[in-house]
Amino acid sequence: MAITAIRGFNDILPSEIGKWQFVEKMAREVFENFGFSEIRIPVLERTELFARGIGEATDIVEKEMYTFADKSGNSLTLRPEATASMARAYLEHQLYTFDPVAKLYFIGPMFRYERPQKGRYRQFYQIDAEVFGVGNPVVDAEVILMLIHFLRRVGLEKLELQLNSLGCRSCRPRYKEGLKADLDEKSFQLCEDCQRRLQSNPLRIFDCKVQTCQDAIADAPKVIDFICDECASHFDKVKEYLGIAGLDYHLTPRMVRGLDYYTRTAFEVVSYDLGSQNAVTGGGRYDNLFQEIGGLDVPGIGFAIGMERLISLLPKDREFIQYPHLFIASPGKETHREAYRLANQLHVEGIRAEFDYEGKSLKSQMRRADKLKARYVLILGEEELKKGRAVLRDMQDKSQQELPMPDIVETLKRKVFGH
Ligand code: HAM
């Protein structure tokens, strides 16, 4: 039996790759303009990093991590997200000694053992951006602005920015108590998992998809009504700075995000074109994460964009495939050699040139050029070549012209690049 890929793990085929490359290129361009630098982190980390960073009592850590023991018995985990790893790298390499403020971005695959469905995979890609070392709310607004600017640059519309504040270490416990007291009365409505969450981590009940649990939290207390004065003033500033930049947002008091490290600002960008898995991006501030993983007291804020979801929203009428500039048709043995020589020369000059490897008939080569959507075809007829000439066919307007071979590379460069 033929071997197939693992469920929830996707191939990204050449017909799709143009979109991925486009999105990655735009991310690099936009983020670097905002002063961010790329970092690359390992695929594997010690399990403890995520258990402590994301939180033991979260769905990710409880159920979704690819965790295994290596041959020495160390517990390792395929990264389910990038923030904790990036924070670890910042601490481990003491990036703060160069400058306490680090603006970093990362692009790569994440792994979560979730039930695969459209928009939800077990290996999925994220574009992640983080600012470490700034607690000021102006940076919350700036990070959100960069995100929205990027999403617009790649052509996304119909997006909604959802915003909430999740409080901090000093006010969250009060909220948890209030929430617990409220839900204790409705605990008969809660599923088995949520009964447990009610004791360990009541906030996580918001992540549950079971309808009776959703009903139970529908009129539960809101975190925003419990936040302390410092958190309230931080949130007001974030809203004020978003307002200055003319950015619309929706306050979503029940959006609590699925990871435990968040403090204060939390946000998601959703698309109503996506169906149930409608969050393209999630992010927020996490001022205790560094301490949780055993480091210094460093504030942080960032977001991660799900690339599969983003790519499914790209405008349908845009071309992302790089078609050949030129197909060199060579109907004879001699001309075939010339096609090989010329194609190599053109590749060096930056022209995407294809030619026939098999010595097929001119007709079949022309058919292939058409199928590959080559912009031009250069026909190296035996007779013409002897006279030092070749015929260039414009596949758009179907016009043909004879060109001298000695300066064919320069002529083709002018045609292709327009100068
Ligand atoms: P997250 O909300 O778990 O946040 O994931 C961010 C985005 O990754 C989601 O909005 C979604 O687009 C995509 N995503 C998540 N799970 C899947 C999946 N199974 N299949 C496809 N796409 C998925 C984080 O990961 C945080 N680290 C974000 C962050 C960065 N917060 C602060 N900095």
Short mmCIF file of C-alpha atoms and ligand atoms in Angstrom, two decimals:
data_model
loop_
_atom_site.label_atom_id
_atom_site.label_comp_id
_atom_site.label_asym_id
_atom_site.label_seq_id
_atom_site.Cartn_x
_atom_site.Cartn_y
_atom_site.Cartn_z
CA MET A 1 0.00 0.00 0.00
CA ALA A 2 1.23 3.49 -0.84
CA ILE A 3 2.41 5.52 2.12
CA THR A 4 0.41 8.66 2.77
CA ALA A 5 1.01 11.73 4.95
CA ILE A 6 -0.08 11.76 8.60
CA ARG A 7 -3.59 13.09 9.31
CA GLY A 8 -3.53 16.82 9.96
CA PHE A 9 -0.07 17.21 8.34
CA ASN A 10 -0.25 18.92 4.94
CA ASP A 11 1.95 19.14 1.88
CA ILE A 12 2.16 22.59 0.40
CA LEU A 13 2.32 21.99 -3.33
CA PRO A 14 4.07 24.09 -5.99
CA SER A 15 0.69 25.36 -7.23
CA GLU A 16 0.10 26.86 -3.75
CA ILE A 17 3.59 27.92 -2.78
CA GLY A 18 3.41 31.33 -4.51
CA LYS A 19 0.86 32.46 -1.91
CA TRP A 20 3.05 31.28 0.97
CA GLN A 21 6.10 33.01 -0.44
CA PHE A 22 4.13 36.19 -1.01
CA VAL A 23 2.78 36.25 2.55
CA GLU A 24 6.20 35.52 4.06
CA LYS A 25 7.86 38.20 1.92
CA MET A 26 5.26 40.78 2.96
CA ALA A 27 5.62 39.83 6.64
CA ARG A 28 9.38 40.28 6.49
CA GLU A 29 9.03 43.59 4.68
CA VAL A 30 6.35 45.05 6.96
CA PHE A 31 7.84 43.78 10.24
CA GLU A 32 11.35 44.90 9.34
CA ASN A 33 10.01 48.36 8.51
CA PHE A 34 8.63 48.42 12.06
CA GLY A 35 12.09 47.56 13.42
CA PHE A 36 11.63 43.81 13.98
CA SER A 37 14.40 41.24 13.35
CA GLU A 38 13.98 37.60 12.49
CA ILE A 39 14.85 34.89 15.00
CA ARG A 40 14.82 31.12 14.38
CA ILE A 41 14.00 28.81 17.24
CA PRO A 42 14.20 25.02 17.49
CA VAL A 43 11.30 22.72 16.69
CA LEU A 44 11.89 20.77 19.91
CA GLU A 45 12.04 22.19 23.43
CA ARG A 46 11.98 20.79 26.94
CA THR A 47 8.36 19.99 27.81
CA GLU A 48 8.70 22.07 30.98
CA LEU A 49 9.03 25.27 28.95
CA PHE A 50 5.50 24.95 27.57
CA ALA A 51 4.01 23.41 30.72
CA ARG A 52 5.18 26.41 32.74
CA GLY A 53 4.86 29.03 29.99
CA ILE A 54 1.45 28.21 28.51
CA GLY A 55 0.05 26.77 31.75
CA GLU A 56 -0.50 23.19 32.98
CA ALA A 57 -4.27 23.51 33.00
CA THR A 58 -4.72 24.60 29.36
CA ASP A 59 -6.04 22.48 26.49
CA ILE A 60 -2.71 22.81 24.70
CA VAL A 61 -0.67 21.43 27.59
CA GLU A 62 -3.24 18.94 28.85
CA LYS A 63 -4.24 17.37 25.56
CA GLU A 64 -2.57 18.73 22.48
CA MET A 65 1.19 18.51 22.78
CA TYR A 66 3.37 16.10 20.87
CA THR A 67 5.46 15.02 23.82
CA PHE A 68 7.89 12.12 23.95
CA ALA A 69 10.97 10.93 25.81
CA ASP A 70 14.23 10.96 23.86
CA LYS A 71 16.75 8.14 24.15
CA SER A 72 18.15 9.64 27.35
CA GLY A 73 14.71 9.87 28.92
CA ASN A 74 14.32 13.66 28.62
CA SER A 75 10.76 14.80 28.06
CA LEU A 76 10.69 16.84 24.84
CA THR A 77 7.83 18.56 23.03
CA LEU A 78 7.32 19.71 19.45
CA ARG A 79 6.62 23.41 19.85
CA PRO A 80 2.86 24.13 19.94
CA GLU A 81 3.54 27.88 19.73
CA ALA A 82 6.51 30.22 19.49
CA THR A 83 6.19 32.83 22.26
CA ALA A 84 7.61 30.72 25.10
CA SER A 85 10.56 29.61 22.94
CA MET A 86 11.30 33.16 21.85
CA ALA A 87 11.21 34.31 25.49
CA ARG A 88 13.55 31.46 26.42
CA ALA A 89 15.98 32.45 23.65
CA TYR A 90 15.91 36.12 24.78
CA LEU A 91 16.81 35.06 28.32
CA GLU A 92 19.28 32.34 27.37
CA HIS A 93 21.28 34.59 25.04
CA GLN A 94 20.82 37.65 27.26
CA LEU A 95 19.56 39.70 24.34
CA TYR A 96 18.63 42.39 26.90
CA THR A 97 22.30 43.22 27.45
CA PHE A 98 22.43 44.60 23.91
CA ASP A 99 19.13 46.48 24.28
CA PRO A 100 16.36 45.75 26.81
CA VAL A 101 13.82 46.16 24.03
CA ALA A 102 13.79 43.28 21.56
CA LYS A 103 11.40 43.22 18.60
CA LEU A 104 11.48 39.74 17.11
CA TYR A 105 9.56 37.80 14.53
CA PHE A 106 9.46 34.15 13.62
CA ILE A 107 7.89 32.12 10.81
CA GLY A 108 7.54 28.35 11.07
CA PRO A 109 5.43 25.27 11.78
CA MET A 110 3.73 24.51 15.11
CA PHE A 111 2.32 21.18 16.27
CA ARG A 112 -0.88 20.53 18.19
CA TYR A 113 -2.76 17.27 18.47
CA GLU A 114 -6.16 18.76 17.70
CA ARG A 115 -9.06 17.21 15.79
CA PRO A 116 -8.28 18.14 12.17
CA GLN A 117 -10.91 20.02 10.20
CA LYS A 118 -10.93 22.88 7.70
CA GLY A 119 -8.65 25.58 9.12
CA ARG A 120 -7.43 23.35 11.97
CA TYR A 121 -4.43 21.09 11.46
CA ARG A 122 -1.92 19.20 13.55
CA GLN A 123 1.01 20.84 11.83
CA PHE A 124 0.22 24.46 10.98
CA TYR A 125 2.34 27.51 10.31
CA GLN A 126 2.44 30.72 12.26
CA ILE A 127 3.90 34.13 11.62
CA ASP A 128 4.73 35.39 15.06
CA ALA A 129 5.88 38.82 16.25
CA GLU A 130 6.86 39.76 19.80
CA VAL A 131 8.12 42.84 21.62
CA PHE A 132 10.01 42.08 24.82
CA GLY A 133 10.96 44.68 27.40
CA VAL A 134 8.23 47.35 27.07
CA GLY A 135 5.32 47.64 29.49
CA ASN A 136 3.97 50.91 28.08
CA PRO A 137 0.53 50.62 26.43
CA VAL A 138 1.72 52.54 23.39
CA VAL A 139 3.50 49.39 22.27
CA ASP A 140 0.29 47.35 22.57
CA ALA A 141 -1.31 49.73 20.09
CA GLU A 142 1.75 49.74 17.85
CA VAL A 143 1.89 45.95 17.64
CA ILE A 144 -1.81 45.83 16.76
CA LEU A 145 -1.32 48.55 14.13
CA MET A 146 1.52 46.60 12.55
CA LEU A 147 -0.66 43.49 12.46
CA ILE A 148 -3.60 45.24 10.83
CA HIS A 149 -1.31 47.02 8.38
CA PHE A 150 0.21 43.67 7.40
CA LEU A 151 -3.18 41.98 6.98
CA ARG A 152 -4.33 44.83 4.75
CA ARG A 153 -1.10 44.76 2.73
CA VAL A 154 -1.67 41.11 1.82
CA GLY A 155 -5.17 42.03 0.69
CA LEU A 156 -7.45 40.95 3.54
CA GLU A 157 -10.73 42.71 4.08
CA LYS A 158 -13.78 42.08 6.25
CA LEU A 159 -11.73 41.73 9.40
CA GLU A 160 -12.73 42.53 12.93
CA LEU A 161 -10.29 43.43 15.69
CA GLN A 162 -11.57 42.11 18.99
CA LEU A 163 -10.14 43.55 22.17
CA ASN A 164 -10.28 42.74 25.85
CA SER A 165 -8.29 43.20 29.02
CA LEU A 166 -7.56 40.17 31.16
CA GLY A 167 -6.23 41.97 34.23
CA CYS A 168 -3.04 41.12 36.05
CA ARG A 169 -1.68 39.05 38.91
CA SER A 170 -3.20 41.32 41.50
CA CYS A 171 -6.75 41.61 40.12
CA ARG A 172 -7.20 38.29 38.27
CA PRO A 173 -7.55 36.16 41.44
CA ARG A 174 -10.55 38.30 42.46
CA TYR A 175 -12.11 37.68 39.07
CA LYS A 176 -11.43 33.96 39.27
CA GLU A 177 -13.19 33.86 42.61
CA GLY A 178 -16.17 35.79 41.25
CA LEU A 179 -16.36 33.52 38.23
CA LYS A 180 -16.06 30.40 40.34
CA ALA A 181 -18.78 31.56 42.73
CA ASP A 182 -21.10 32.22 39.80
CA LEU A 183 -20.37 28.91 38.08
CA ASP A 184 -20.50 26.86 41.26
CA GLU A 185 -24.24 27.46 41.21
CA LYS A 186 -24.52 26.17 37.64
CA SER A 187 -21.95 23.41 37.94
CA PHE A 188 -24.57 20.74 37.09
CA GLN A 189 -24.60 22.30 33.57
CA LEU A 190 -20.87 21.84 33.09
CA CYS A 191 -19.23 18.95 31.26
CA GLU A 192 -16.85 16.67 33.14
CA ASP A 193 -13.77 18.58 31.92
CA CYS A 194 -15.25 21.90 33.01
CA GLN A 195 -16.21 20.55 36.42
CA ARG A 196 -12.50 19.91 36.81
CA ARG A 197 -11.57 23.30 35.29
CA LEU A 198 -13.91 24.98 37.75
CA GLN A 199 -11.55 23.86 40.51
CA SER A 200 -8.19 24.19 38.69
CA ASN A 201 -8.58 27.06 36.22
CA PRO A 202 -12.13 28.44 35.79
CA LEU A 203 -11.08 30.85 33.01
CA ARG A 204 -10.51 27.89 30.71
CA ILE A 205 -14.24 27.12 30.77
CA PHE A 206 -14.53 29.91 28.18
CA ASP A 207 -12.57 27.71 25.71
CA CYS A 208 -15.03 24.79 26.02
CA LYS A 209 -17.11 24.04 22.93
CA VAL A 210 -19.82 22.07 24.78
CA GLN A 211 -23.12 23.94 24.42
CA THR A 212 -24.27 23.55 28.04
CA CYS A 213 -20.93 24.99 29.22
CA GLN A 214 -21.28 27.86 26.75
CA ASP A 215 -24.79 28.46 28.14
CA ALA A 216 -23.45 28.42 31.70
CA ILE A 217 -20.86 31.13 30.99
CA ALA A 218 -23.14 33.23 28.78
CA ASP A 219 -24.03 35.56 31.65
CA ALA A 220 -21.04 34.86 33.88
CA PRO A 221 -19.17 37.87 35.32
CA LYS A 222 -16.83 39.71 32.95
CA VAL A 223 -13.15 40.12 33.70
CA ILE A 224 -13.31 43.76 32.65
CA ASP A 225 -15.59 44.49 35.65
CA PHE A 226 -12.93 43.17 38.04
CA ILE A 227 -9.70 44.72 36.74
CA CYS A 228 -7.65 47.00 39.02
CA ASP A 229 -7.08 50.72 38.43
CA GLU A 230 -3.65 50.18 36.83
CA CYS A 231 -5.05 47.63 34.38
CA ALA A 232 -8.03 49.87 33.61
CA SER A 233 -5.78 52.83 32.90
CA HIS A 234 -3.50 50.65 30.73
CA PHE A 235 -6.53 49.50 28.76
CA ASP A 236 -7.82 53.06 28.35
CA LYS A 237 -4.45 54.10 26.94
CA VAL A 238 -4.41 51.20 24.46
CA LYS A 239 -7.87 52.22 23.24
CA GLU A 240 -6.80 55.86 23.08
CA TYR A 241 -3.71 55.06 20.97
CA LEU A 242 -5.74 52.82 18.66
CA GLY A 243 -8.19 55.71 18.32
CA ILE A 244 -5.38 58.16 17.47
CA ALA A 245 -4.36 55.81 14.67
CA GLY A 246 -7.98 55.60 13.49
CA LEU A 247 -8.31 51.88 14.12
CA ASP A 248 -11.73 50.40 14.86
CA TYR A 249 -12.09 47.65 17.42
CA HIS A 250 -14.81 45.66 19.13
CA LEU A 251 -14.72 45.13 22.87
CA THR A 252 -15.23 41.40 23.47
CA PRO A 253 -15.46 40.84 27.23
CA ARG A 254 -15.70 37.06 26.86
CA MET A 255 -12.57 36.62 24.78
CA VAL A 256 -10.00 35.24 27.24
CA ARG A 257 -7.56 33.45 24.84
CA GLY A 258 -6.58 29.83 25.37
CA LEU A 259 -3.13 30.29 26.94
CA ASP A 260 -2.57 31.14 30.59
CA TYR A 261 0.28 33.59 30.16
CA TYR A 262 -1.81 36.59 29.13
CA THR A 263 -2.11 39.70 31.28
CA ARG A 264 -3.95 42.92 30.40
CA THR A 265 -4.39 43.43 26.66
CA ALA A 266 -5.72 40.46 24.68
CA PHE A 267 -6.84 40.60 21.05
CA GLU A 268 -7.93 38.49 18.14
CA VAL A 269 -8.56 39.31 14.52
CA VAL A 270 -11.43 37.32 13.07
CA SER A 271 -12.72 36.97 9.55
CA TYR A 272 -16.35 36.30 8.86
CA ASP A 273 -15.27 34.48 5.68
CA LEU A 274 -13.64 31.68 7.68
CA GLY A 275 -16.55 29.78 9.25
CA SER A 276 -16.09 28.29 12.69
CA GLN A 277 -12.28 28.48 12.83
CA ASN A 278 -12.52 32.20 12.27
CA ALA A 279 -9.54 33.53 14.23
CA VAL A 280 -6.75 34.50 11.85
CA THR A 281 -4.64 35.94 14.62
CA GLY A 282 -4.45 35.90 18.37
CA GLY A 283 -2.22 37.78 20.71
CA GLY A 284 -1.79 39.87 23.77
CA ARG A 285 0.39 41.02 26.60
CA TYR A 286 2.13 38.56 28.93
CA ASP A 287 3.96 40.40 31.68
CA ASN A 288 4.62 37.31 33.86
CA LEU A 289 5.69 34.78 31.25
CA PHE A 290 9.41 35.46 31.67
CA GLN A 291 9.18 34.89 35.40
CA GLU A 292 7.10 31.76 34.92
CA ILE A 293 9.87 30.21 32.84
CA GLY A 294 12.43 31.13 35.44
CA GLY A 295 13.76 34.40 34.13
CA LEU A 296 13.85 38.10 34.83
CA ASP A 297 10.87 40.37 35.17
CA VAL A 298 10.40 41.33 31.51
CA PRO A 299 7.09 42.48 30.04
CA GLY A 300 6.08 41.27 26.60
CA ILE A 301 3.40 41.54 23.95
CA GLY A 302 2.88 39.90 20.57
CA PHE A 303 0.68 37.93 18.25
CA ALA A 304 0.67 34.91 15.98
CA ILE A 305 -1.07 34.67 12.62
CA GLY A 306 -2.26 31.26 11.41
CA MET A 307 -0.81 31.03 7.91
CA GLU A 308 -3.21 28.41 6.52
CA ARG A 309 -6.17 30.54 7.59
CA LEU A 310 -4.59 33.72 6.27
CA ILE A 311 -3.80 32.12 2.92
CA SER A 312 -7.34 30.81 2.52
CA LEU A 313 -8.49 34.45 2.73
CA LEU A 314 -6.19 35.92 0.09
CA PRO A 315 -8.00 37.60 -2.80
CA LYS A 316 -8.99 34.91 -5.30
CA ASP A 317 -8.26 36.99 -8.39
CA ARG A 318 -4.59 37.53 -7.62
CA GLU A 319 -1.90 35.51 -9.44
CA PHE A 320 0.76 34.05 -7.14
CA ILE A 321 2.40 31.55 -9.48
CA GLN A 322 5.70 32.43 -11.11
CA TYR A 323 5.28 31.33 -14.70
CA PRO A 324 8.32 30.94 -16.99
CA HIS A 325 9.37 34.08 -18.81
CA LEU A 326 10.43 32.03 -21.77
CA PHE A 327 10.15 28.60 -23.32
CA ILE A 328 12.92 27.69 -25.76
CA ALA A 329 11.53 25.39 -28.44
CA SER A 330 14.21 23.36 -30.18
CA PRO A 331 13.00 20.89 -32.83
CA GLY A 332 16.41 19.39 -33.84
CA LYS A 333 19.54 17.84 -32.26
CA GLU A 334 21.79 20.82 -32.88
CA THR A 335 19.18 23.30 -31.81
CA HIS A 336 18.56 21.23 -28.67
CA ARG A 337 22.18 21.81 -27.62
CA GLU A 338 21.76 25.48 -28.26
CA ALA A 339 18.57 25.52 -26.15
CA TYR A 340 20.44 23.92 -23.24
CA ARG A 341 23.31 26.41 -23.52
CA LEU A 342 21.04 29.43 -23.86
CA ALA A 343 18.70 28.37 -21.01
CA ASN A 344 21.64 28.14 -18.62
CA GLN A 345 22.90 31.53 -19.68
CA LEU A 346 19.44 33.03 -19.16
CA HIS A 347 19.03 31.51 -15.69
CA VAL A 348 22.20 33.29 -14.64
CA GLU A 349 20.68 36.54 -15.96
CA GLY A 350 17.53 36.04 -13.87
CA ILE A 351 15.23 34.92 -16.68
CA ARG A 352 12.98 31.94 -15.94
CA ALA A 353 13.59 29.87 -19.07
CA GLU A 354 12.37 26.34 -19.78
CA PHE A 355 13.29 24.07 -22.64
CA ASP A 356 12.46 20.58 -23.85
CA TYR A 357 14.56 17.73 -22.39
CA GLU A 358 13.20 14.90 -24.52
CA GLY A 359 13.61 15.93 -28.18
CA LYS A 360 9.85 16.12 -28.73
CA SER A 361 8.23 17.52 -31.88
CA LEU A 362 7.89 21.29 -32.27
CA LYS A 363 4.13 20.93 -31.96
CA SER A 364 4.32 19.14 -28.64
CA GLN A 365 6.90 21.63 -27.33
CA MET A 366 4.59 24.49 -28.25
CA ARG A 367 1.75 22.75 -26.41
CA ARG A 368 3.94 22.45 -23.32
CA ALA A 369 4.95 26.14 -23.50
CA ASP A 370 1.27 26.97 -23.58
CA LYS A 371 0.49 24.71 -20.62
CA LEU A 372 3.34 26.18 -18.56
CA LYS A 373 1.95 29.65 -19.39
CA ALA A 374 5.33 30.87 -20.66
CA ARG A 375 5.19 34.55 -21.61
CA TYR A 376 7.39 34.10 -24.72
CA VAL A 377 8.57 31.20 -26.85
CA LEU A 378 11.89 31.35 -28.64
CA ILE A 379 11.85 28.97 -31.61
CA LEU A 380 15.29 27.76 -32.58
CA GLY A 381 14.58 26.47 -36.12
CA GLU A 382 17.53 24.64 -37.72
CA GLU A 383 17.54 26.83 -40.86
CA GLU A 384 17.18 30.11 -38.95
CA LEU A 385 19.90 29.14 -36.52
CA LYS A 386 22.33 28.55 -39.38
CA LYS A 387 21.66 32.15 -40.41
CA GLY A 388 22.24 33.27 -36.81
CA ARG A 389 18.58 34.07 -36.18
CA ALA A 390 15.65 32.78 -34.11
CA VAL A 391 11.93 33.50 -33.95
CA LEU A 392 10.39 34.99 -30.81
CA ARG A 393 6.69 34.42 -30.29
CA ASP A 394 4.74 36.60 -27.89
CA MET A 395 2.24 34.22 -26.30
CA GLN A 396 -0.05 37.07 -25.27
CA ASP A 397 -0.68 38.83 -28.54
CA LYS A 398 0.57 35.90 -30.71
CA SER A 399 2.89 38.21 -32.73
CA GLN A 400 6.22 36.83 -33.99
CA GLN A 401 9.52 38.48 -34.88
CA GLU A 402 12.89 37.28 -36.09
CA LEU A 403 15.79 38.22 -33.86
CA PRO A 404 19.58 38.03 -34.29
CA MET A 405 21.13 35.32 -32.08
CA PRO A 406 24.40 37.09 -31.16
CA ASP A 407 22.66 39.57 -28.86
CA ILE A 408 19.66 37.43 -27.99
CA VAL A 409 20.32 37.50 -24.21
CA GLU A 410 20.29 41.30 -24.11
CA THR A 411 17.18 41.43 -26.31
CA LEU A 412 15.35 38.94 -24.10
CA LYS A 413 16.33 40.82 -20.95
CA ARG A 414 14.89 44.00 -22.43
CA LYS A 415 11.68 42.16 -23.34
CA VAL A 416 11.28 40.45 -19.97
CA PHE A 417 12.38 43.22 -17.65
CA GLY A 418 11.27 46.10 -19.85
CA HIS A 419 14.56 48.00 -19.81
P1 HAM B 1 -3.13 30.92 19.36
O1 HAM B 1 -4.41 31.68 19.44
O2 HAM B 1 -3.08 29.59 20.02
O3 HAM B 1 -2.02 31.87 19.94
O4 HAM B 1 -2.73 30.73 17.85
C1 HAM B 1 -2.61 31.86 16.99
C2 HAM B 1 -3.21 31.54 15.62
O5 HAM B 1 -2.67 30.32 15.11
C3 HAM B 1 -4.72 31.29 15.64
O6 HAM B 1 -5.43 32.50 15.59
C4 HAM B 1 -4.91 30.48 14.38
O7 HAM B 1 -4.98 31.33 13.24
C5 HAM B 1 -3.64 29.67 14.29
N1 HAM B 1 -3.86 28.30 14.79
C6 HAM B 1 -3.88 27.87 16.06
N2 HAM B 1 -4.10 26.55 16.12
C7 HAM B 1 -4.23 26.13 14.84
C8 HAM B 1 -4.44 24.85 14.23
N3 HAM B 1 -4.56 23.74 14.93
N4 HAM B 1 -4.52 24.80 12.86
C9 HAM B 1 -4.39 25.92 12.13
N5 HAM B 1 -4.17 27.14 12.65
C10 HAM B 1 -4.08 27.25 13.97
C11 HAM B 1 -0.68 31.55 20.06
O8 HAM B 1 -0.18 30.59 19.54
C12 HAM B 1 0.11 32.60 20.79
N6 HAM B 1 1.51 32.13 20.86
C13 HAM B 1 0.00 33.92 20.10
C14 HAM B 1 0.80 35.00 20.77
C15 HAM B 1 2.00 35.46 20.39
N7 HAM B 1 0.46 35.65 21.86
C16 HAM B 1 1.41 36.51 22.16
N8 HAM B 1 2.36 36.39 21.28
#
